[in-house]
């Protein structure tokens, strides 16, 4: 079984092309991968596949056997990722309407799907059990794909509506329900006969698997990761390998229990969620699993699934195809609408929900592929299910748009304004607090920041503030995220801004997001903002360090002027003079004053008032780039003696936050630089420094160790350490930073003040207020 690299290359190219085209027109990549597999595979052009003319011409017949192994591995990892994306707690929080929509949208097409197959049982190939085939068809037509929902809801601007909340909850429940039924059926599928003892044996093995998996997931896995963390293991690759081993072990356990391995990896994903690891590491691993599965291995499976499709079904089984298509559409829409009636939200809303939940996706194709491989369904039924997935998914945007417009015309589109009426700001810096004070005049505003000093300052100004990590869902819940209609992420860390915005969107379904793009000289990453479904806060990149300093020094004038333009771009062009920050737009609506944050895509209406901040000239001269670094950097206040190795390990861990380099790489670089020559500039002061890859990168870490760091055996302990990390093109600023540090330290009273300072924020303030020559 030799792997043909040429076949792998061709399949990946086909998957990339098909997925890119599908996403370009607003559909999930899996749809394009299936279609390209059908077009280039045996069903149509015959360019790809075991018996393609390309393989025969090159004499490589059978070269797809090894690819099938990669495809199956891709399916296992994809189910691991799907499990990681589903929060079991969210199932318990699902609304009554979401539960009813899920049950109706699954049970009705499931029963109808089974009935259709049983009616057409005479046309099934010999050896195919009509009951089992009907069950798998029922599961396939009952599934609701989550792949396209959030993007379509965003594009239609209905994320803050009742139907959006019900639809997402319903899709989550329906997908989970389909996998549970699949787990209950798969064990019986291999039974040659149905007898009482056989049923008991299969059920006992399934219960044993799920019970054991739950115990391992709830108790052993957290203990395992705690031991790994205590061992000081930080490398992402080790965590990723451990995660794969756990997933494959769960998959093998499911296989031994008579279930399919995909159920095992799915269950593993449910437990390998946030809480096991630090939020940053967990997000990185989740994205790595997604990239390896969705971006590399799973597309091989979906393209090769297209190879199994036969167009002959339109000749030999046309009526069965039409019947299953009718069941998929009618069963899903009518079933959802009927079961939704007890909510008293109206049958029209139920019909629109059914139309929006009518798409299928990866889960359906995976389960159908397993059923085909096990001989539970025929190739014709598999082909029908693939075409059903393509057609129903393609119909969702069109039907949902028609349905939403229909509800709007009848004034029946209910927005969740009563529940979502607040603003949540991630970050409580002086600039964030200034914006919060403006917005608080019109609606409740909450801030969340990990810095207790900033939280205390916000509370002192009369604002609602919570101390906590914005990547922690519990902390966000305490900051009123479930009722937020608008989320603004404006910390001084770009990665935290992006990850917290994603958290607000994916976990709390906050309908509108604004993300701060940090300057200077940086343009908004439009793809990243589009992926986050967010707007660019303030409409431009902002040097937060400067504005935080100016607001903190009360060196900012707040001005209100008529909006100098009809669009955000026109307003920014008109304000292109000096340090000016457009904060918000104020308008009167039905006698009520609204205050809206200024973003790159905000709606500007005639009569709007623009609220802007303008820094005074005398304040602008009192700060430079080094001051900005000090305001944004991490300051460590240590009260224990450290040797060189311990200090470098701690410094590397602090610097690695928000950087692509690992703590191990940074620690090694610091050690190598110190081994070349000592970085101690003068007794008590050291400036360890390293070179970073890339461009326009410069990081600062400030450390005060009361007991001292022993950087060299023959030197005195160092109490002040400024760790510099910059790219090659920042060498000039590196020298300026060294000059600034030297000037600060030369002050006769600085060292005594440094040792006496109380806490990290007082150390930071001491550095900013230190007299020295500022260079703009």
Tab-separated table of N, CA and C in Angstrom, residues 677-756:
chain	number	residue	atom	x	y	z
A	677	UNK	N	27.932	37.407	26.009
A	677	UNK	CA	28.488	38.450	26.871
A	677	UNK	C	27.413	38.905	27.821
A	678	UNK	N	27.795	39.353	28.995
A	678	UNK	CA	26.832	39.745	30.010
A	678	UNK	C	26.027	40.964	29.562
A	679	UNK	N	24.742	40.947	29.886
A	679	UNK	CA	23.873	42.081	29.552
A	679	UNK	C	23.683	43.010	30.750
A	680	UNK	N	24.498	42.839	31.793
A	680	UNK	CA	24.455	43.751	32.943
A	680	UNK	C	25.140	45.056	32.551
A	681	UNK	N	24.378	46.169	32.574
A	681	UNK	CA	24.935	47.461	32.177
A	681	UNK	C	25.660	48.142	33.319
A	682	UNK	N	25.099	48.023	34.493
A	682	UNK	CA	25.665	48.668	35.675
A	682	UNK	C	25.149	47.900	36.874
A	683	UNK	N	25.806	47.960	38.014
A	683	UNK	CA	25.319	47.208	39.176
A	683	UNK	C	23.837	47.447	39.443
A	684	UNK	N	23.081	46.348	39.480
A	684	UNK	CA	21.651	46.418	39.747
A	684	UNK	C	20.782	46.483	38.512
A	685	UNK	N	21.359	46.750	37.314
A	685	UNK	CA	20.576	46.934	36.094
A	685	UNK	C	21.090	46.021	34.981
A	686	UNK	N	20.160	45.321	34.310
A	686	UNK	CA	20.516	44.472	33.167
A	686	UNK	C	19.482	44.644	32.071
A	687	UNK	N	19.942	44.515	30.830
A	687	UNK	CA	19.037	44.622	29.670
A	687	UNK	C	19.244	43.409	28.768
A	688	UNK	N	18.730	42.238	29.154
A	688	UNK	CA	18.798	41.078	28.251
A	688	UNK	C	18.003	41.373	26.982
A	689	UNK	N	18.497	40.908	25.834
A	689	UNK	CA	17.793	41.199	24.590
A	689	UNK	C	18.015	40.090	23.572
A	690	UNK	N	17.040	39.916	22.688
A	690	UNK	CA	17.095	38.878	21.657
A	690	UNK	C	16.553	39.451	20.350
A	691	UNK	N	16.872	38.747	19.258
A	691	UNK	CA	16.387	39.124	17.936
A	691	UNK	C	15.155	38.286	17.580
A	692	UNK	N	14.156	38.936	16.982
A	692	UNK	CA	12.940	38.246	16.547
A	692	UNK	C	12.894	38.191	15.022
A	693	UNK	N	12.244	37.156	14.508
A	693	UNK	CA	12.030	37.071	13.072
A	693	UNK	C	10.898	38.004	12.648
A	694	UNK	N	10.864	38.336	11.362
A	694	UNK	CA	9.807	39.182	10.840
A	694	UNK	C	10.208	40.645	10.777
A	695	UNK	N	9.196	41.515	10.677
A	695	UNK	CA	9.420	42.948	10.559
A	695	UNK	C	8.507	43.708	11.505
A	696	UNK	N	8.957	44.914	11.891
A	696	UNK	CA	8.181	45.840	12.716
A	696	UNK	C	7.695	45.169	13.999
A	697	UNK	N	8.612	44.470	14.652
A	697	UNK	CA	8.274	43.794	15.903
A	697	UNK	C	9.212	44.288	17.007
A	698	UNK	N	8.635	44.717	18.102
A	698	UNK	CA	9.446	45.118	19.248
A	698	UNK	C	8.614	44.920	20.508
A	699	UNK	N	9.160	44.174	21.451
A	699	UNK	CA	8.471	43.871	22.699
A	699	UNK	C	9.362	44.242	23.876
A	700	UNK	N	8.727	44.650	24.972
A	700	UNK	CA	9.445	45.023	26.196
A	700	UNK	C	8.832	44.287	27.371
A	701	UNK	N	9.692	43.773	28.243
A	701	UNK	CA	9.267	43.170	29.500
A	701	UNK	C	10.074	43.824	30.614
A	702	UNK	N	9.377	44.346	31.614
A	702	UNK	CA	10.026	45.003	32.750
A	702	UNK	C	9.909	44.096	33.968
A	703	UNK	N	11.027	43.875	34.661
A	703	UNK	CA	11.040	42.992	35.828
A	703	UNK	C	11.741	43.692	36.995
A	704	UNK	N	11.085	43.678	38.147
A	704	UNK	CA	11.727	44.114	39.397
A	704	UNK	C	11.765	42.909	40.324
A	705	UNK	N	12.968	42.491	40.727
A	705	UNK	CA	13.128	41.377	41.662
A	705	UNK	C	13.713	41.933	42.953
A	706	UNK	N	12.926	41.927	44.008
A	706	UNK	CA	13.363	42.496	45.279
A	706	UNK	C	14.555	41.742	45.855
A	707	UNK	N	14.576	40.406	45.647
A	707	UNK	CA	15.667	39.589	46.185
A	707	UNK	C	16.844	39.500	45.226
A	708	UNK	N	16.609	39.813	43.950
A	708	UNK	CA	17.688	39.849	42.983
A	708	UNK	C	17.785	38.621	42.099
A	709	UNK	N	18.274	38.850	40.870
A	709	UNK	CA	18.500	37.779	39.892
A	709	UNK	C	20.004	37.621	39.701
A	710	UNK	N	20.487	36.396	39.826
A	710	UNK	CA	21.911	36.114	39.626
A	710	UNK	C	22.152	35.753	38.169
A	711	UNK	N	22.439	36.771	37.341
A	711	UNK	CA	22.714	36.510	35.934
A	711	UNK	C	24.105	35.950	35.715
A	712	UNK	N	25.012	36.240	36.637
A	712	UNK	CA	26.388	35.733	36.531
A	712	UNK	C	26.889	35.425	37.926
A	713	UNK	N	27.711	34.382	38.034
A	713	UNK	CA	28.210	33.957	39.342
A	713	UNK	C	29.107	35.008	39.989
A	714	UNK	N	29.815	35.762	39.167
A	714	UNK	CA	30.772	36.730	39.699
A	714	UNK	C	30.207	38.142	39.743
A	715	UNK	N	28.898	38.299	39.653
A	715	UNK	CA	28.287	39.619	39.659
A	715	UNK	C	27.278	39.730	40.795
A	716	UNK	N	26.944	40.970	41.157
A	716	UNK	CA	25.948	41.210	42.195
A	716	UNK	C	24.545	40.887	41.666
A	717	UNK	N	23.610	40.611	42.561
A	717	UNK	CA	22.241	40.370	42.115
A	717	UNK	C	21.674	41.603	41.414
A	718	UNK	N	20.882	41.365	40.372
A	718	UNK	CA	20.276	42.437	39.586
A	718	UNK	C	18.834	42.611	40.039
A	719	UNK	N	18.432	43.874	40.273
A	719	UNK	CA	17.077	44.142	40.759
A	719	UNK	C	16.171	44.742	39.685
A	720	UNK	N	16.748	45.315	38.652
A	720	UNK	CA	15.961	45.909	37.559
A	720	UNK	C	16.398	45.289	36.241
A	721	UNK	N	15.439	44.688	35.530
A	721	UNK	CA	15.750	44.027	34.264
A	721	UNK	C	14.755	44.472	33.206
A	722	UNK	N	15.274	44.956	32.091
A	722	UNK	CA	14.456	45.371	30.952
A	722	UNK	C	14.780	44.418	29.801
A	723	UNK	N	13.850	43.509	29.502
A	723	UNK	CA	14.077	42.510	28.455
A	723	UNK	C	13.542	43.076	27.142
A	724	UNK	N	14.419	43.199	26.137
A	724	UNK	CA	14.054	43.747	24.832
A	724	UNK	C	14.052	42.628	23.792
A	725	UNK	N	13.029	42.596	22.955
A	725	UNK	CA	12.941	41.609	21.872
A	725	UNK	C	12.466	42.337	20.624
A	726	UNK	N	13.324	42.422	19.612
A	726	UNK	CA	12.965	43.177	18.420
A	726	UNK	C	13.463	42.533	17.153
A	727	UNK	N	12.823	42.882	16.038
A	727	UNK	CA	13.240	42.379	14.730
A	727	UNK	C	14.416	43.206	14.207
A	728	UNK	N	15.050	42.701	13.151
A	728	UNK	CA	16.259	43.330	12.620
A	728	UNK	C	16.008	44.777	12.208
A	729	UNK	N	14.841	45.060	11.629
A	729	UNK	CA	14.574	46.413	11.152
A	729	UNK	C	14.314	47.409	12.281
A	730	UNK	N	14.263	46.919	13.535
A	730	UNK	CA	14.048	47.795	14.677
A	730	UNK	C	15.336	48.052	15.460
A	731	UNK	N	16.486	47.830	14.833
A	731	UNK	CA	17.763	48.036	15.526
A	731	UNK	C	17.927	49.489	15.977
A	732	UNK	N	17.486	50.407	15.153
A	732	UNK	CA	17.607	51.822	15.508
A	732	UNK	C	16.793	52.139	16.769
A	733	UNK	N	15.574	51.626	16.830
A	733	UNK	CA	14.776	51.870	18.032
A	733	UNK	C	15.350	51.121	19.228
A	734	UNK	N	15.967	49.978	18.989
A	734	UNK	CA	16.616	49.236	20.068
A	734	UNK	C	17.640	50.127	20.774
A	735	UNK	N	18.430	50.855	19.996
A	735	UNK	CA	19.428	51.759	20.570
A	735	UNK	C	18.757	52.900	21.333
A	736	UNK	N	17.629	53.402	20.794
A	736	UNK	CA	16.901	54.460	21.483
A	736	UNK	C	16.342	53.956	22.821
A	737	UNK	N	15.869	52.704	22.839
A	737	UNK	CA	15.352	52.128	24.075
A	737	UNK	C	16.460	51.982	25.106
A	738	UNK	N	17.640	51.536	24.665
A	738	UNK	CA	18.783	51.439	25.573
A	738	UNK	C	19.132	52.808	26.153
A	739	UNK	N	19.094	53.830	25.297
A	739	UNK	CA	19.388	55.187	25.753
A	739	UNK	C	18.373	55.654	26.782
A	740	UNK	N	17.086	55.369	26.538
A	740	UNK	CA	16.038	55.768	27.469
A	740	UNK	C	16.235	55.084	28.822
A	741	UNK	N	16.544	53.784	28.807
A	741	UNK	CA	16.748	53.030	30.050
A	741	UNK	C	17.938	53.605	30.823
A	742	UNK	N	19.022	53.907	30.097
A	742	UNK	CA	20.217	54.456	30.741
A	742	UNK	C	19.933	55.814	31.379
A	743	UNK	N	19.192	56.669	30.673
A	743	UNK	CA	18.859	57.992	31.217
A	743	UNK	C	18.007	57.865	32.479
A	744	UNK	N	17.046	56.938	32.442
A	744	UNK	CA	16.178	56.750	33.607
A	744	UNK	C	16.995	56.299	34.807
A	745	UNK	N	17.897	55.355	34.573
A	745	UNK	CA	18.657	54.766	35.683
A	745	UNK	C	19.682	55.737	36.266
A	746	UNK	N	20.127	56.706	35.467
A	746	UNK	CA	21.151	57.644	35.921
A	746	UNK	C	20.622	58.633	36.948
A	747	UNK	N	19.319	58.776	37.039
A	747	UNK	CA	18.742	59.679	38.031
A	747	UNK	C	19.176	59.255	39.424
A	748	UNK	N	19.587	60.207	40.229
A	748	UNK	CA	20.179	59.899	41.532
A	748	UNK	C	19.214	59.190	42.476
A	749	UNK	N	17.915	59.489	42.378
A	749	UNK	CA	16.945	58.916	43.301
A	749	UNK	C	16.174	57.739	42.711
A	750	UNK	N	16.423	57.429	41.447
A	750	UNK	CA	15.566	56.441	40.788
A	750	UNK	C	15.702	55.049	41.422
A	751	UNK	N	16.934	54.606	41.699
A	751	UNK	CA	17.109	53.239	42.187
A	751	UNK	C	16.413	53.030	43.520
A	752	UNK	N	16.485	54.006	44.401
A	752	UNK	CA	15.816	53.872	45.696
A	752	UNK	C	14.297	53.871	45.515
A	753	UNK	N	13.808	54.721	44.618
A	753	UNK	CA	12.363	54.730	44.331
A	753	UNK	C	11.923	53.412	43.710
A	754	UNK	N	12.763	52.841	42.855
A	754	UNK	CA	12.482	51.564	42.199
A	754	UNK	C	12.296	50.458	43.230
A	755	UNK	N	13.193	50.427	44.227
A	755	UNK	CA	13.119	49.381	45.249
A	755	UNK	C	11.932	49.591	46.184
A	756	UNK	N	11.530	50.847	46.374
A	756	UNK	CA	10.454	51.141	47.328
A	756	UNK	C	9.065	51.079	46.702
